[in-house]
């Protein structure tokens, strides 16, 4: 599945995670294992349910086409943990949303668990949107 609206995010994740990511990843869903989970517990109103499985990740990415575009993604830190499969990342994105004017900046902290060169679990905490 092609995800040009996520291209800057994909390139940044591949670069930041380096040899932890399998070669040839070029779209957002390809970053993830078939049974991956994306968990964004504090985003939006109410309890946000995790996105489970690559088909659901593909559907989410397809649903954001024409609504959300990542223009820039900059990783500031990628910290290893005691578990070699788990990293904690701090990064920020400059993005555009169809429901808002102008470019927005948002900072993130993510806990990423990798398996066989793909993300098996992404738990992401995002800060507020601010003008870029």
Short mmCIF file of C-alpha atoms in Angstrom, two decimals:
data_model
loop_
_atom_site.label_atom_id
_atom_site.label_comp_id
_atom_site.label_asym_id
_atom_site.label_seq_id
_atom_site.Cartn_x
_atom_site.Cartn_y
_atom_site.Cartn_z
CA UNK A 1 0.00 0.00 0.00
CA UNK A 2 1.41 3.37 -1.05
CA UNK A 3 1.28 6.11 1.62
CA UNK A 4 2.81 9.29 0.15
CA UNK A 5 1.07 11.42 2.82
CA UNK A 6 3.18 9.53 5.40
CA UNK A 7 6.43 9.57 3.35
CA UNK A 8 8.32 11.96 5.65
CA UNK A 9 7.31 9.92 8.71
CA UNK A 10 8.35 6.62 7.09
CA UNK A 11 11.73 8.02 6.02
CA UNK A 12 12.34 9.43 9.52
CA UNK A 13 11.41 6.16 11.27
CA UNK A 14 13.61 4.12 8.92
CA UNK A 15 16.52 6.51 9.40
CA UNK A 16 16.12 6.79 13.18
CA UNK A 17 15.71 3.06 13.78
CA UNK A 18 18.56 2.21 11.38
CA UNK A 19 19.44 -1.45 11.10
CA UNK A 20 16.61 -2.35 13.48
CA UNK A 21 14.24 -1.95 10.49
CA UNK A 22 14.21 -4.42 7.60
CA UNK A 23 15.59 -3.07 4.33
CA UNK A 24 13.15 -1.90 1.69
CA UNK A 25 10.44 -0.46 3.92
CA UNK A 26 8.80 2.29 1.89
CA UNK A 27 5.27 2.74 3.23
CA UNK A 28 3.75 3.26 6.66
CA UNK A 29 2.05 -0.17 6.92
CA UNK A 30 5.31 -1.91 5.88
CA UNK A 31 6.93 -0.59 9.08
CA UNK A 32 4.74 -2.98 11.06
CA UNK A 33 4.52 -6.72 11.69
CA UNK A 34 1.31 -8.44 10.49
CA UNK A 35 -0.02 -8.55 14.07
CA UNK A 36 1.27 -5.14 15.16
CA UNK A 37 -0.52 -2.85 17.59
CA UNK A 38 -0.59 0.95 17.49
CA UNK A 39 -1.71 2.30 20.84
CA UNK A 40 -2.28 6.05 21.29
CA UNK A 41 -3.91 6.10 24.73
CA UNK A 42 -4.24 9.85 25.26
CA UNK A 43 -5.05 11.15 21.78
CA UNK A 44 -8.41 12.80 21.31
CA UNK A 45 -11.48 12.49 23.46
CA UNK A 46 -12.37 9.38 25.41
CA UNK A 47 -10.82 5.94 25.28
CA UNK A 48 -9.05 5.41 22.00
CA UNK A 49 -8.95 1.75 21.04
CA UNK A 50 -5.65 0.34 19.78
CA UNK A 51 -5.25 -0.32 16.07
CA UNK A 52 -4.55 -4.03 15.81
CA UNK A 53 -3.04 -5.81 12.80
CA UNK A 54 -1.54 -4.60 9.55
CA UNK A 55 -4.93 -4.61 7.73
CA UNK A 56 -6.28 -2.17 10.35
CA UNK A 57 -3.10 -0.07 10.05
CA UNK A 58 -3.55 0.00 6.26
CA UNK A 59 -7.18 1.07 6.69
CA UNK A 60 -6.17 3.82 9.13
CA UNK A 61 -3.48 5.12 6.76
CA UNK A 62 -5.88 4.99 3.79
CA UNK A 63 -8.52 6.83 5.82
CA UNK A 64 -6.07 9.67 6.50
CA UNK A 65 -5.17 10.13 2.82
CA UNK A 66 -6.45 13.57 1.84
CA UNK A 67 -6.77 14.59 5.49
CA UNK A 68 -3.31 14.40 7.09
CA UNK A 69 0.11 15.04 5.53
CA UNK A 70 3.48 14.78 7.26
CA UNK A 71 5.76 17.48 5.81
CA UNK A 72 8.70 16.96 8.17
CA UNK A 73 9.53 14.48 10.92
CA UNK A 74 12.62 14.97 13.06
CA UNK A 75 13.80 12.43 15.60
CA UNK A 76 15.67 14.06 18.49
CA UNK A 77 16.49 10.94 20.48
CA UNK A 78 16.30 7.18 20.14
CA UNK A 79 17.05 5.59 23.49
CA UNK A 80 17.83 1.93 23.97
CA UNK A 81 16.39 0.09 26.96
CA UNK A 82 17.39 -3.01 28.89
CA UNK A 83 15.37 -4.96 26.34
CA UNK A 84 17.17 -4.73 22.96
CA UNK A 85 13.83 -4.95 21.14
CA UNK A 86 12.45 -1.84 22.87
CA UNK A 87 13.41 1.76 22.13
CA UNK A 88 12.02 5.05 23.37
CA UNK A 89 11.98 7.85 20.82
CA UNK A 90 11.38 11.58 21.03
CA UNK A 91 10.49 13.33 17.80
CA UNK A 92 8.43 16.10 16.30
CA UNK A 93 6.40 16.42 13.16
CA UNK A 94 5.36 19.34 11.02
CA UNK A 95 2.12 18.38 9.39
CA UNK A 96 -1.00 19.64 7.70
CA UNK A 97 -4.58 18.67 8.45
CA UNK A 98 -7.52 19.26 6.13
CA UNK A 99 -9.61 20.61 9.01
CA UNK A 100 -7.09 23.32 10.05
CA UNK A 101 -5.30 26.15 8.33
CA UNK A 102 -1.53 26.24 8.02
CA UNK A 103 1.16 23.88 9.11
CA UNK A 104 1.15 22.45 12.61
CA UNK A 105 3.90 21.15 14.85
CA UNK A 106 3.41 18.28 17.27
CA UNK A 107 5.91 16.57 19.57
CA UNK A 108 5.80 12.88 20.36
CA UNK A 109 7.28 10.31 22.70
CA UNK A 110 6.95 6.73 21.49
CA UNK A 111 7.78 3.39 22.99
CA UNK A 112 8.53 1.03 20.12
CA UNK A 113 8.91 -2.74 20.33
CA UNK A 114 10.56 -4.27 17.28
CA UNK A 115 10.35 -7.82 16.01
CA UNK A 116 12.09 -9.24 12.94
CA UNK A 117 12.84 -5.82 11.46
CA UNK A 118 9.36 -4.40 11.91
CA UNK A 119 7.45 -2.56 14.62
CA UNK A 120 5.38 -5.00 16.66
CA UNK A 121 4.02 -2.42 19.10
CA UNK A 122 3.96 1.36 18.92
CA UNK A 123 2.71 3.20 21.98
CA UNK A 124 2.64 6.89 21.20
CA UNK A 125 2.10 9.98 23.31
CA UNK A 126 1.57 13.23 21.41
CA UNK A 127 1.61 16.77 22.66
CA UNK A 128 -0.74 19.50 21.53
CA UNK A 129 -0.78 20.84 18.01
CA UNK A 130 0.94 24.23 17.78
CA UNK A 131 1.55 26.52 14.80
CA UNK A 132 4.68 25.55 12.88
#
